[in-house]
Tab-separated table of C-alpha atoms in Angstrom:
chain	number	residue	atom	x	y	z
A	1	MET	CA	-22.254	3.961	8.591
A	2	SER	CA	-22.049	0.951	6.278
A	3	SER	CA	-22.461	-2.527	7.728
A	4	VAL	CA	-20.882	-4.408	4.809
A	5	SER	CA	-19.230	-7.253	6.688
A	6	ASN	CA	-16.234	-8.081	4.479
A	7	ILE	CA	-14.572	-4.660	4.723
A	8	LYS	CA	-11.684	-5.340	7.103
A	9	TRP	CA	-9.440	-2.303	6.534
A	10	THR	CA	-10.182	1.297	5.646
A	11	GLY	CA	-7.660	4.069	5.426
A	12	VAL	CA	-5.111	5.887	3.335
A	13	ARG	CA	-2.040	5.582	1.170
A	14	SER	CA	0.832	7.785	2.319
A	15	SER	CA	3.831	8.573	0.122
A	16	PRO	CA	6.700	11.078	0.297
A	17	TYR	CA	5.259	12.913	-2.733
A	18	GLY	CA	1.467	12.746	-2.314
A	19	ILE	CA	0.725	15.723	-0.036
A	20	GLU	CA	2.741	18.910	0.487
A	21	PRO	CA	3.441	19.910	3.147
A	22	PHE	CA	3.503	16.421	4.626
A	23	PRO	CA	0.854	16.289	7.376
A	24	GLN	CA	1.499	15.692	11.050
A	25	PRO	CA	0.534	12.354	12.654
A	26	GLU	CA	-2.723	13.811	13.974
A	27	TYR	CA	-4.026	14.506	10.473
A	28	TRP	CA	-3.255	10.990	9.264
A	29	ASP	CA	-5.006	9.624	12.353
A	30	LYS	CA	-8.050	11.795	11.620
A	31	ALA	CA	-8.117	10.745	7.959
A	32	MET	CA	-7.891	7.036	8.725
A	33	LYS	CA	-10.514	7.176	11.445
A	34	THR	CA	-12.832	9.186	9.216
A	35	MET	CA	-12.555	6.393	6.672
A	36	THR	CA	-13.143	3.788	9.377
A	37	GLY	CA	-16.214	5.701	10.540
A	38	TYR	CA	-17.852	4.946	7.209
A	39	PHE	CA	-17.600	1.162	7.691
A	40	SER	CA	-18.704	-0.559	10.883
A	41	GLY	CA	-16.138	-3.011	12.246
A	42	SER	CA	-13.274	-1.970	9.976
A	43	THR	CA	-9.753	-1.225	11.206
A	44	PRO	CA	-7.900	2.019	10.392
A	45	VAL	CA	-4.915	1.244	8.192
A	46	ALA	CA	-2.142	3.025	6.337
A	47	VAL	CA	-0.355	1.774	3.258
A	48	TRP	CA	2.753	3.766	4.105
A	49	GLY	CA	5.520	4.433	1.617
A	50	ILE	CA	8.822	4.520	3.518
A	51	GLY	CA	10.737	6.016	0.607
A	52	GLU	CA	10.628	6.328	-3.149
A	53	ILE	CA	12.294	4.991	-6.249
A	54	ILE	CA	15.344	6.690	-7.757
A	55	PHE	CA	15.656	6.023	-11.487
A	56	ASP	CA	19.046	5.178	-12.983
A	57	ASP	CA	18.504	2.474	-15.583
A	58	THR	CA	19.573	-0.892	-14.119
A	59	ASN	CA	20.995	0.945	-11.100
A	60	SER	CA	17.530	2.238	-10.206
A	61	GLY	CA	16.983	1.784	-6.492
A	62	MET	CA	15.258	3.269	-3.501
A	63	LYS	CA	15.808	6.255	-1.265
A	64	MET	CA	14.719	5.212	2.207
A	65	GLY	CA	13.094	7.537	4.728
A	66	PHE	CA	15.381	6.431	7.545
A	67	PRO	CA	19.114	5.980	8.298
A	68	ASN	CA	20.981	2.721	7.875
A	69	PRO	CA	20.013	0.768	11.026
A	70	ALA	CA	23.105	0.602	13.253
A	71	GLY	CA	25.085	1.389	10.106
A	72	LYS	CA	25.341	-2.307	9.320
A	73	TYR	CA	22.887	-3.002	6.514
A	74	ASP	CA	23.936	-3.742	2.950
A	75	ASP	CA	23.225	-0.860	0.560
A	76	ASP	CA	23.176	-3.208	-2.447
A	77	ASN	CA	25.973	-1.366	-4.270
A	78	GLY	CA	24.289	1.999	-3.816
A	79	LYS	CA	20.825	0.907	-4.910
A	80	ILE	CA	19.566	1.384	-1.345
A	81	ARG	CA	20.154	4.964	-0.228
A	82	PHE	CA	19.553	5.627	3.425
A	83	SER	CA	18.604	9.056	4.808
A	84	GLU	CA	20.401	11.116	7.416
A	85	GLU	CA	17.312	11.283	9.614
A	86	ASP	CA	14.309	9.109	10.357
A	87	LYS	CA	11.244	10.738	8.820
A	88	TYR	CA	8.639	8.316	10.156
A	89	GLU	CA	9.548	7.103	13.653
A	90	ASN	CA	7.371	9.697	15.400
A	91	TYR	CA	4.444	8.805	13.115
A	92	PHE	CA	4.579	5.118	13.950
A	93	SER	CA	5.032	5.842	17.652
A	94	TYR	CA	1.865	7.941	17.515
A	95	PHE	CA	-0.011	5.268	15.572
A	96	ASP	CA	1.025	2.681	18.189
A	97	SER	CA	-1.094	4.538	20.725
A	98	GLN	CA	-4.070	5.068	18.412
A	99	GLY	CA	-5.013	1.556	17.315
A	100	ILE	CA	-3.839	2.145	13.759
A	101	GLN	CA	-2.312	-0.594	11.610
A	102	VAL	CA	0.436	0.062	9.072
A	103	PHE	CA	1.783	-1.772	6.045
A	104	LEU	CA	5.248	-0.523	5.036
A	105	GLN	CA	5.638	-0.123	1.266
A	106	VAL	CA	8.726	-0.015	-0.955
A	107	GLU	CA	9.342	1.120	-4.530
A	108	SER	CA	12.383	-1.033	-5.113
A	109	GLY	CA	13.703	-0.514	-8.601
A	110	PHE	CA	16.568	-2.994	-8.861
A	111	ALA	CA	17.295	-2.972	-5.114
A	112	ASP	CA	17.179	-6.402	-3.511
A	113	ILE	CA	13.788	-6.961	-1.863
A	114	GLY	CA	15.253	-9.192	0.839
A	115	LEU	CA	17.687	-6.468	1.885
A	116	LEU	CA	14.859	-3.914	1.935
A	117	ILE	CA	12.778	-6.197	4.155
A	118	ASP	CA	15.702	-6.682	6.553
A	119	ALA	CA	16.494	-2.983	6.906
A	120	THR	CA	12.836	-1.990	7.189
A	121	PHE	CA	11.952	-4.380	9.993
A	122	GLN	CA	15.209	-3.706	11.809
A	123	GLN	CA	14.207	-0.032	11.873
A	124	TYR	CA	10.474	-0.318	12.533
A	125	GLY	CA	9.700	-3.889	13.595
A	126	HIS	CA	9.407	-2.888	17.265
A	127	HIS	CA	6.217	-0.926	16.579
A	128	PRO	CA	2.977	-2.798	17.361
A	129	SER	CA	1.235	-0.708	14.692
A	130	ILE	CA	3.305	-2.394	11.966
A	131	ILE	CA	1.491	-5.418	10.533
A	132	GLY	CA	3.199	-6.074	7.221
A	133	PHE	CA	5.298	-5.131	4.226
A	134	GLY	CA	4.427	-4.441	0.617
A	135	VAL	CA	5.941	-4.038	-2.826
A	136	ASP	CA	4.567	-1.633	-5.409
A	137	VAL	CA	5.329	-3.941	-8.313
A	138	GLU	CA	4.966	-1.158	-10.882
A	139	TRP	CA	8.467	-0.099	-9.804
A	140	TYR	CA	10.008	-3.568	-9.380
A	141	ARG	CA	13.128	-3.688	-11.584
A	142	SER	CA	11.899	-0.668	-13.537
A	143	LYS	CA	14.590	1.345	-15.347
A	144	CYS	CA	12.750	4.660	-15.687
A	145	ASP	CA	9.487	6.458	-15.006
A	146	GLY	CA	7.219	4.880	-17.588
A	147	CYS	CA	9.435	1.853	-18.187
A	148	LYS	CA	8.002	-1.594	-17.720
A	149	ASN	CA	8.518	-3.499	-14.505
A	150	GLU	CA	9.399	-7.161	-14.248
A	151	PRO	CA	6.495	-9.377	-13.174
A	152	VAL	CA	6.556	-11.193	-9.839
A	153	THR	CA	6.890	-14.946	-10.268
A	154	ASP	CA	5.370	-17.523	-7.945
A	155	GLU	CA	8.845	-18.331	-6.681
A	156	LEU	CA	9.656	-14.717	-5.834
A	157	ALA	CA	6.335	-14.154	-4.095
A	158	LYS	CA	6.888	-17.216	-1.918
A	159	VAL	CA	10.439	-16.168	-0.991
A	160	TRP	CA	9.350	-12.615	-0.144
A	161	GLU	CA	6.410	-13.795	1.933
A	162	GLU	CA	8.570	-16.249	3.871
A	163	LYS	CA	11.094	-13.475	4.519
A	164	VAL	CA	8.414	-11.133	5.851
A	165	LYS	CA	6.892	-13.819	8.066
A	166	SER	CA	10.327	-14.745	9.439
A	167	TYR	CA	10.142	-11.455	11.375
A	168	ASN	CA	6.625	-12.067	12.666
A	169	HIS	CA	4.390	-14.896	11.515
A	170	SER	CA	1.340	-12.641	11.730
A	171	TYR	CA	2.845	-10.114	9.295
A	172	GLN	CA	1.360	-10.098	5.811
A	173	LEU	CA	2.940	-9.294	2.481
A	174	PHE	CA	1.039	-7.198	-0.027
A	175	LEU	CA	1.730	-6.940	-3.737
A	176	LYS	CA	0.324	-3.985	-5.663
A	177	HIS	CA	-0.184	-3.394	-9.379
A	178	TYR	CA	-2.805	-2.132	-11.800
A	179	ASP	CA	-2.254	-5.206	-14.018
A	180	LYS	CA	-3.078	-8.519	-12.346
A	181	PHE	CA	-0.845	-10.364	-14.786
A	182	GLN	CA	2.215	-8.661	-13.269
A	183	LEU	CA	1.490	-10.488	-10.003
A	184	PRO	CA	2.162	-14.172	-9.201
A	185	PRO	CA	0.086	-16.404	-11.491
A	186	THR	CA	-0.723	-19.175	-9.004
A	187	TYR	CA	1.033	-18.667	-5.646
A	188	ARG	CA	-1.346	-17.080	-3.154
A	189	GLY	CA	-0.178	-17.860	0.392
A	190	ASP	CA	-1.409	-15.229	2.840
A	191	ILE	CA	-0.710	-12.375	0.412
A	192	ILE	CA	-2.919	-9.288	0.110
A	193	PHE	CA	-3.286	-8.084	-3.477
A	194	ILE	CA	-3.850	-4.368	-4.137
A	195	ASP	CA	-5.323	-2.866	-7.308
A	196	ASP	CA	-4.365	0.775	-7.958
A	197	THR	CA	-5.717	1.115	-11.495
A	198	GLN	CA	-6.815	4.624	-12.518
A	199	LYS	CA	-7.909	6.694	-15.557
A	200	PHE	CA	-11.365	5.186	-15.939
A	201	SER	CA	-13.990	6.734	-18.203
A	202	SER	CA	-16.851	5.866	-15.854
A	203	TYR	CA	-17.733	4.516	-12.424
A	204	GLU	CA	-19.090	1.342	-14.018
A	205	GLU	CA	-15.785	0.721	-15.797
A	206	PHE	CA	-13.946	1.260	-12.497
A	207	LEU	CA	-16.158	-1.215	-10.616
A	208	ASN	CA	-15.824	-3.850	-13.329
A	209	GLU	CA	-12.017	-3.648	-13.310
A	210	MET	CA	-11.721	-3.766	-9.536
A	211	ILE	CA	-14.031	-6.751	-9.191
A	212	ASP	CA	-12.293	-8.589	-12.033
A	213	PHE	CA	-9.007	-8.086	-10.149
A	214	ALA	CA	-10.521	-9.287	-6.878
A	215	ASP	CA	-12.077	-12.357	-8.471
A	216	TYR	CA	-8.750	-13.289	-10.077
A	217	PHE	CA	-7.174	-13.733	-6.638
A	218	GLY	CA	-9.925	-15.973	-5.313
A	219	THR	CA	-10.374	-15.932	-1.560
A	220	ASN	CA	-7.208	-13.944	-0.804
A	221	SER	CA	-7.626	-10.545	0.778
A	222	VAL	CA	-7.644	-7.597	-1.610
A	223	MET	CA	-7.414	-3.853	-1.245
A	224	PHE	CA	-8.601	-1.182	-3.630
A	225	GLN	CA	-6.480	1.985	-3.804
A	226	ILE	CA	-8.856	4.675	-5.022
A	227	GLY	CA	-9.386	8.416	-5.361
A	228	TYR	CA	-6.972	9.339	-8.147
A	229	LYS	CA	-7.181	12.791	-9.744
A	230	SER	CA	-7.652	11.245	-13.181
A	231	ASP	CA	-10.886	9.659	-11.937
A	232	LYS	CA	-12.229	12.734	-10.173
A	233	PRO	CA	-14.630	13.687	-13.019
A	234	TRP	CA	-16.796	10.679	-12.127
A	235	TRP	CA	-16.109	10.092	-8.437
A	236	GLU	CA	-16.883	13.679	-7.467
A	237	GLN	CA	-20.405	13.122	-8.827
A	238	LEU	CA	-21.117	10.217	-6.450
A	239	PRO	CA	-23.284	10.556	-3.331
A	240	GLN	CA	-21.565	11.764	-0.172
A	241	PRO	CA	-19.623	10.465	1.631
A	242	ILE	CA	-17.839	9.352	-1.531
A	243	PRO	CA	-15.455	6.783	0.043
A	244	GLN	CA	-18.403	5.055	1.689
A	245	LYS	CA	-20.361	4.821	-1.558
A	246	ILE	CA	-17.383	3.363	-3.440
A	247	GLY	CA	-16.439	0.987	-0.632
A	248	GLN	CA	-19.988	-0.328	-0.262
A	249	ASP	CA	-20.302	-1.007	-3.969
A	250	LEU	CA	-16.916	-2.728	-4.171
A	251	ALA	CA	-17.482	-4.877	-1.094
A	252	GLN	CA	-20.972	-5.952	-2.127
A	253	LYS	CA	-19.683	-7.075	-5.516
A	254	SER	CA	-16.583	-8.778	-4.111
A	255	SER	CA	-16.552	-12.415	-3.057
A	256	ASN	CA	-13.209	-12.085	-1.304
A	257	ARG	CA	-12.761	-12.980	2.338
A	258	ASP	CA	-11.447	-9.564	3.430
A	259	VAL	CA	-11.475	-6.249	1.599
A	260	GLY	CA	-9.594	-2.992	2.168
A	261	VAL	CA	-10.575	0.463	0.890
A	262	ILE	CA	-7.599	2.831	0.656
A	263	TRP	CA	-7.886	6.483	-0.423
A	264	VAL	CA	-4.785	7.746	-2.195
A	265	ASP	CA	-2.972	10.728	-0.695
A	266	PHE	CA	-3.008	12.838	-3.879
A	267	THR	CA	-6.629	13.893	-3.255
A	268	LEU	CA	-7.014	13.052	0.423
A	269	LYS	CA	-7.327	16.686	1.536
A	270	GLU	CA	-10.209	17.142	-0.893
A	271	ILE	CA	-12.369	14.562	0.852
A	272	ILE	CA	-11.001	14.930	4.397
A	273	PRO	CA	-9.819	18.545	4.874
Protein backbone atom coordinates (compact mmCIF):
# COMPACT_ATOMS: atom_id res chain seq x y z
CA MET A 1 0.00 0.00 0.00
CA SER A 2 1.27 3.46 -0.92
CA SER A 3 1.54 6.11 1.78
CA VAL A 4 1.68 9.12 -0.56
CA SER A 5 -0.17 11.67 1.55
CA ASN A 6 -1.76 13.92 -1.08
CA ILE A 7 -3.86 11.22 -2.75
CA LYS A 8 -7.35 12.01 -1.46
CA TRP A 9 -9.57 10.05 -3.88
CA THR A 10 -9.07 6.80 -5.74
CA GLY A 11 -11.65 5.07 -7.86
CA VAL A 12 -13.29 4.75 -11.23
CA ARG A 13 -15.05 6.54 -14.04
CA SER A 14 -18.43 5.04 -14.89
CA SER A 15 -20.28 5.82 -18.12
CA PRO A 16 -23.29 4.32 -19.92
CA TYR A 17 -20.98 3.08 -22.71
CA GLY A 18 -17.76 2.01 -20.96
CA ILE A 19 -18.53 -1.58 -19.87
CA GLU A 20 -21.04 -4.04 -21.33
CA PRO A 21 -22.96 -5.51 -19.67
CA PHE A 22 -23.12 -2.72 -17.11
CA PRO A 23 -21.92 -4.15 -13.77
CA GLN A 24 -23.98 -4.46 -10.62
CA PRO A 25 -23.31 -2.15 -7.65
CA GLU A 26 -21.20 -4.80 -5.93
CA TYR A 27 -18.64 -4.83 -8.74
CA TRP A 28 -18.27 -1.05 -8.72
CA ASP A 29 -17.83 -1.19 -4.94
CA LYS A 30 -15.14 -3.86 -5.33
CA ALA A 31 -13.34 -1.88 -8.04
CA MET A 32 -13.31 1.36 -6.07
CA LYS A 33 -12.16 -0.31 -2.87
CA THR A 34 -9.45 -2.19 -4.73
CA MET A 35 -8.18 1.16 -5.95
CA THR A 36 -8.42 2.60 -2.44
CA GLY A 37 -6.48 -0.37 -1.10
CA TYR A 38 -3.47 0.78 -3.10
CA PHE A 39 -3.33 4.17 -1.34
CA SER A 40 -3.46 4.52 2.43
CA GLY A 41 -5.95 7.12 3.63
CA SER A 42 -7.69 7.65 0.29
CA THR A 43 -11.46 7.66 -0.17
CA PRO A 44 -13.25 5.46 -2.74
CA VAL A 45 -14.85 7.67 -5.38
CA ALA A 46 -16.79 7.38 -8.61
CA VAL A 47 -16.87 9.92 -11.40
CA TRP A 48 -20.30 8.77 -12.51
CA GLY A 49 -21.80 9.67 -15.86
CA ILE A 50 -25.56 10.02 -15.42
CA GLY A 51 -26.25 10.04 -19.15
CA GLU A 52 -24.58 10.79 -22.45
CA ILE A 53 -24.53 13.37 -25.19
CA ILE A 54 -26.85 13.14 -28.19
CA PHE A 55 -25.43 14.90 -31.24
CA ASP A 56 -27.67 17.08 -33.39
CA ASP A 57 -25.66 20.13 -34.41
CA THR A 58 -26.73 23.10 -32.26
CA ASN A 59 -29.57 20.99 -30.86
CA SER A 60 -27.07 18.54 -29.37
CA GLY A 61 -28.11 17.74 -25.82
CA MET A 62 -28.09 15.03 -23.22
CA LYS A 63 -29.99 11.83 -22.62
CA MET A 64 -30.35 11.49 -18.87
CA GLY A 65 -30.35 8.17 -17.02
CA PHE A 66 -33.42 9.06 -14.98
CA PRO A 67 -37.00 10.35 -15.47
CA ASN A 68 -37.99 13.99 -15.25
CA PRO A 69 -38.18 14.60 -11.48
CA ALA A 70 -41.87 15.03 -10.59
CA GLY A 71 -42.39 15.78 -14.27
CA LYS A 72 -41.72 19.45 -13.64
CA TYR A 73 -38.23 20.16 -14.93
CA ASP A 74 -37.52 22.15 -18.07
CA ASP A 75 -36.29 19.99 -20.96
CA ASP A 76 -34.60 22.97 -22.63
CA ASN A 77 -36.59 22.62 -25.87
CA GLY A 78 -35.80 18.93 -26.16
CA LYS A 79 -32.08 19.22 -25.48
CA ILE A 80 -32.56 17.41 -22.16
CA ARG A 81 -34.11 13.99 -22.76
CA PHE A 82 -35.24 12.18 -19.67
CA SER A 83 -35.52 8.38 -19.45
CA GLU A 84 -38.55 6.28 -18.62
CA GLU A 85 -36.77 4.60 -15.71
CA ASP A 86 -34.09 5.50 -13.21
CA LYS A 87 -30.94 3.55 -14.07
CA TYR A 88 -28.83 4.62 -11.10
CA GLU A 89 -30.96 5.01 -7.96
CA ASN A 90 -30.17 1.51 -6.68
CA TYR A 91 -26.44 2.11 -7.28
CA PHE A 92 -26.36 5.28 -5.22
CA SER A 93 -28.47 3.70 -2.48
CA TYR A 94 -25.91 0.90 -2.28
CA PHE A 95 -23.00 3.34 -2.28
CA ASP A 96 -24.65 5.27 0.58
CA SER A 97 -24.14 2.23 2.79
CA GLN A 98 -20.57 1.53 1.65
CA GLY A 99 -18.73 4.77 2.36
CA ILE A 100 -18.34 5.59 -1.32
CA GLN A 101 -18.35 9.14 -2.66
CA VAL A 102 -19.81 10.07 -6.04
CA PHE A 103 -19.43 12.99 -8.42
CA LEU A 104 -22.27 13.15 -10.97
CA GLN A 105 -21.06 13.97 -14.49
CA VAL A 106 -22.87 15.40 -17.51
CA GLU A 107 -22.05 15.56 -21.22
CA SER A 108 -24.18 18.58 -21.97
CA GLY A 109 -23.94 19.48 -25.62
CA PHE A 110 -26.00 22.66 -25.90
CA ALA A 111 -28.26 21.79 -22.95
CA ASP A 112 -28.32 24.43 -20.24
CA ILE A 113 -25.93 23.48 -17.43
CA GLY A 114 -28.05 25.19 -14.79
CA LEU A 115 -31.08 23.11 -15.77
CA LEU A 116 -28.98 19.94 -15.70
CA ILE A 117 -27.73 20.79 -12.21
CA ASP A 118 -31.29 21.41 -10.99
CA ALA A 119 -32.71 18.16 -12.36
CA THR A 120 -29.72 16.10 -11.22
CA PHE A 121 -29.78 17.23 -7.60
CA GLN A 122 -33.56 17.06 -7.44
CA GLN A 123 -33.26 13.39 -8.42
CA TYR A 124 -30.17 12.37 -6.44
CA GLY A 125 -29.40 15.11 -3.91
CA HIS A 126 -30.87 13.07 -1.04
CA HIS A 127 -28.03 10.54 -1.26
CA PRO A 128 -25.20 11.08 1.26
CA SER A 129 -22.82 9.41 -1.21
CA ILE A 130 -23.23 12.33 -3.64
CA ILE A 131 -20.54 14.97 -3.09
CA GLY A 132 -20.54 17.00 -6.28
CA PHE A 133 -21.26 17.60 -9.94
CA GLY A 134 -19.04 17.74 -12.99
CA VAL A 135 -18.97 18.79 -16.62
CA ASP A 136 -17.01 16.92 -19.26
CA VAL A 137 -16.08 20.07 -21.15
CA GLU A 138 -15.08 18.15 -24.28
CA TRP A 139 -18.82 17.91 -24.98
CA TYR A 140 -19.85 21.41 -23.84
CA ARG A 141 -21.66 23.05 -26.78
CA SER A 142 -20.19 20.49 -29.16
CA LYS A 143 -22.11 19.95 -32.41
CA CYS A 144 -20.83 16.48 -33.31
CA ASP A 145 -18.49 13.69 -32.27
CA GLY A 146 -15.12 15.20 -33.09
CA CYS A 147 -16.38 18.78 -33.24
CA LYS A 148 -14.78 21.38 -31.04
CA ASN A 149 -16.33 22.36 -27.74
CA GLU A 150 -16.67 25.89 -26.45
CA PRO A 151 -14.21 26.76 -23.67
CA VAL A 152 -15.42 27.49 -20.15
CA THR A 153 -14.96 31.14 -19.21
CA ASP A 154 -14.21 32.39 -15.72
CA GLU A 155 -17.73 33.79 -15.54
CA LEU A 156 -19.36 30.48 -16.47
CA ALA A 157 -17.24 28.50 -14.03
CA LYS A 158 -18.20 30.85 -11.20
CA VAL A 159 -21.92 30.67 -12.04
CA TRP A 160 -21.86 26.86 -12.27
CA GLU A 161 -19.95 26.49 -9.02
CA GLU A 162 -22.33 28.82 -7.19
CA LYS A 163 -25.28 26.84 -8.56
CA VAL A 164 -23.82 23.54 -7.37
CA LYS A 165 -23.01 24.92 -3.92
CA SER A 166 -26.52 26.38 -3.59
CA TYR A 167 -27.69 22.78 -3.11
CA ASN A 168 -25.02 21.94 -0.55
CA HIS A 169 -22.10 24.19 0.32
CA SER A 170 -19.82 21.18 0.72
CA TYR A 171 -20.50 20.00 -2.85
CA GLN A 172 -17.69 20.54 -5.33
CA LEU A 173 -17.78 21.21 -9.04
CA PHE A 174 -15.33 19.45 -11.32
CA LEU A 175 -14.39 20.47 -14.84
CA LYS A 176 -12.76 17.90 -17.11
CA HIS A 177 -10.80 18.26 -20.34
CA TYR A 178 -7.62 17.03 -21.98
CA ASP A 179 -6.69 20.62 -22.91
CA LYS A 180 -6.17 22.94 -19.94
CA PHE A 181 -6.83 25.97 -22.12
CA GLN A 182 -10.47 24.88 -22.53
CA LEU A 183 -10.95 25.41 -18.78
CA PRO A 184 -11.33 28.74 -16.94
CA PRO A 185 -8.16 30.82 -17.34
CA THR A 186 -8.08 32.41 -13.87
CA TYR A 187 -11.17 31.51 -11.80
CA ARG A 188 -10.36 28.66 -9.43
CA GLY A 189 -12.81 28.71 -6.50
CA ASP A 190 -13.16 25.26 -4.97
CA ILE A 191 -13.18 23.54 -8.37
CA ILE A 192 -11.55 20.16 -9.03
CA PHE A 193 -9.87 19.97 -12.43
CA ILE A 194 -9.64 16.60 -14.20
CA ASP A 195 -7.20 15.69 -16.97
CA ASP A 196 -8.33 12.83 -19.24
CA THR A 197 -5.65 13.12 -21.93
CA GLN A 198 -4.77 9.89 -23.75
CA LYS A 199 -2.81 8.54 -26.75
CA PHE A 200 0.66 9.01 -25.30
CA SER A 201 3.74 7.47 -26.91
CA SER A 202 5.41 6.76 -23.57
CA TYR A 203 4.92 6.76 -19.81
CA GLU A 204 7.30 9.72 -19.50
CA GLU A 205 5.22 11.75 -21.95
CA PHE A 206 2.08 10.87 -19.97
CA LEU A 207 3.61 11.95 -16.64
CA ASN A 208 4.88 15.22 -18.09
CA GLU A 209 1.46 16.14 -19.48
CA MET A 210 -0.41 15.27 -16.31
CA ILE A 211 1.95 17.22 -14.08
CA ASP A 212 1.91 20.21 -16.43
CA PHE A 213 -1.91 20.18 -16.15
CA ALA A 214 -1.78 19.91 -12.36
CA ASP A 215 0.76 22.71 -12.02
CA TYR A 216 -1.37 24.99 -14.21
CA PHE A 217 -4.19 24.88 -11.65
CA GLY A 218 -1.97 25.75 -8.70
CA THR A 219 -3.19 24.52 -5.34
CA ASN A 220 -6.63 23.42 -6.55
CA SER A 221 -7.46 19.74 -6.33
CA VAL A 222 -6.86 17.72 -9.49
CA MET A 223 -7.79 14.26 -10.67
CA PHE A 224 -6.12 12.15 -13.31
CA GLN A 225 -8.41 9.93 -15.39
CA ILE A 226 -6.18 7.12 -16.62
CA GLY A 227 -6.14 3.65 -18.14
CA TYR A 228 -7.23 4.30 -21.72
CA LYS A 229 -6.88 1.54 -24.32
CA SER A 230 -4.75 3.78 -26.52
CA ASP A 231 -2.16 3.93 -23.73
CA LYS A 232 -2.19 0.23 -22.91
CA PRO A 233 1.02 -0.54 -24.87
CA TRP A 234 3.02 1.32 -22.21
CA TRP A 235 0.92 1.02 -19.06
CA GLU A 236 0.64 -2.76 -19.32
CA GLN A 237 4.45 -2.90 -19.04
CA LEU A 238 4.50 -1.12 -15.66
CA PRO A 239 5.04 -2.95 -12.35
CA GLN A 240 1.97 -4.45 -10.70
CA PRO A 241 -0.34 -3.20 -9.34
CA ILE A 242 -0.40 -0.77 -12.26
CA PRO A 243 -2.81 1.83 -10.77
CA GLN A 244 -0.63 2.08 -7.68
CA LYS A 245 2.55 2.64 -9.69
CA ILE A 246 0.92 5.38 -11.79
CA GLY A 247 -0.76 7.03 -8.82
CA GLN A 248 2.44 7.09 -6.76
CA ASP A 249 4.42 8.66 -9.58
CA LEU A 250 1.75 11.28 -10.28
CA ALA A 251 1.26 12.21 -6.63
CA GLN A 252 4.97 12.46 -5.89
CA LYS A 253 5.45 14.82 -8.83
CA SER A 254 2.35 16.89 -8.06
CA SER A 255 2.42 19.92 -5.80
CA ASN A 256 -1.36 20.10 -5.59
CA ARG A 257 -3.19 20.02 -2.28
CA ASP A 258 -5.34 16.98 -3.09
CA VAL A 259 -5.04 14.46 -5.91
CA GLY A 260 -7.45 11.87 -7.31
CA VAL A 261 -6.55 8.79 -9.36
CA ILE A 262 -9.46 7.57 -11.50
CA TRP A 263 -9.30 4.45 -13.70
CA VAL A 264 -11.49 4.71 -16.78
CA ASP A 265 -14.20 2.09 -17.26
CA PHE A 266 -13.12 1.05 -20.77
CA THR A 267 -10.33 -1.15 -19.37
CA LEU A 268 -11.44 -1.53 -15.76
CA LYS A 269 -12.19 -5.26 -16.07
CA GLU A 270 -8.65 -5.83 -17.32
CA ILE A 271 -7.08 -4.60 -14.09
CA ILE A 272 -9.88 -5.54 -11.67
CA PRO A 273 -11.69 -8.63 -13.04
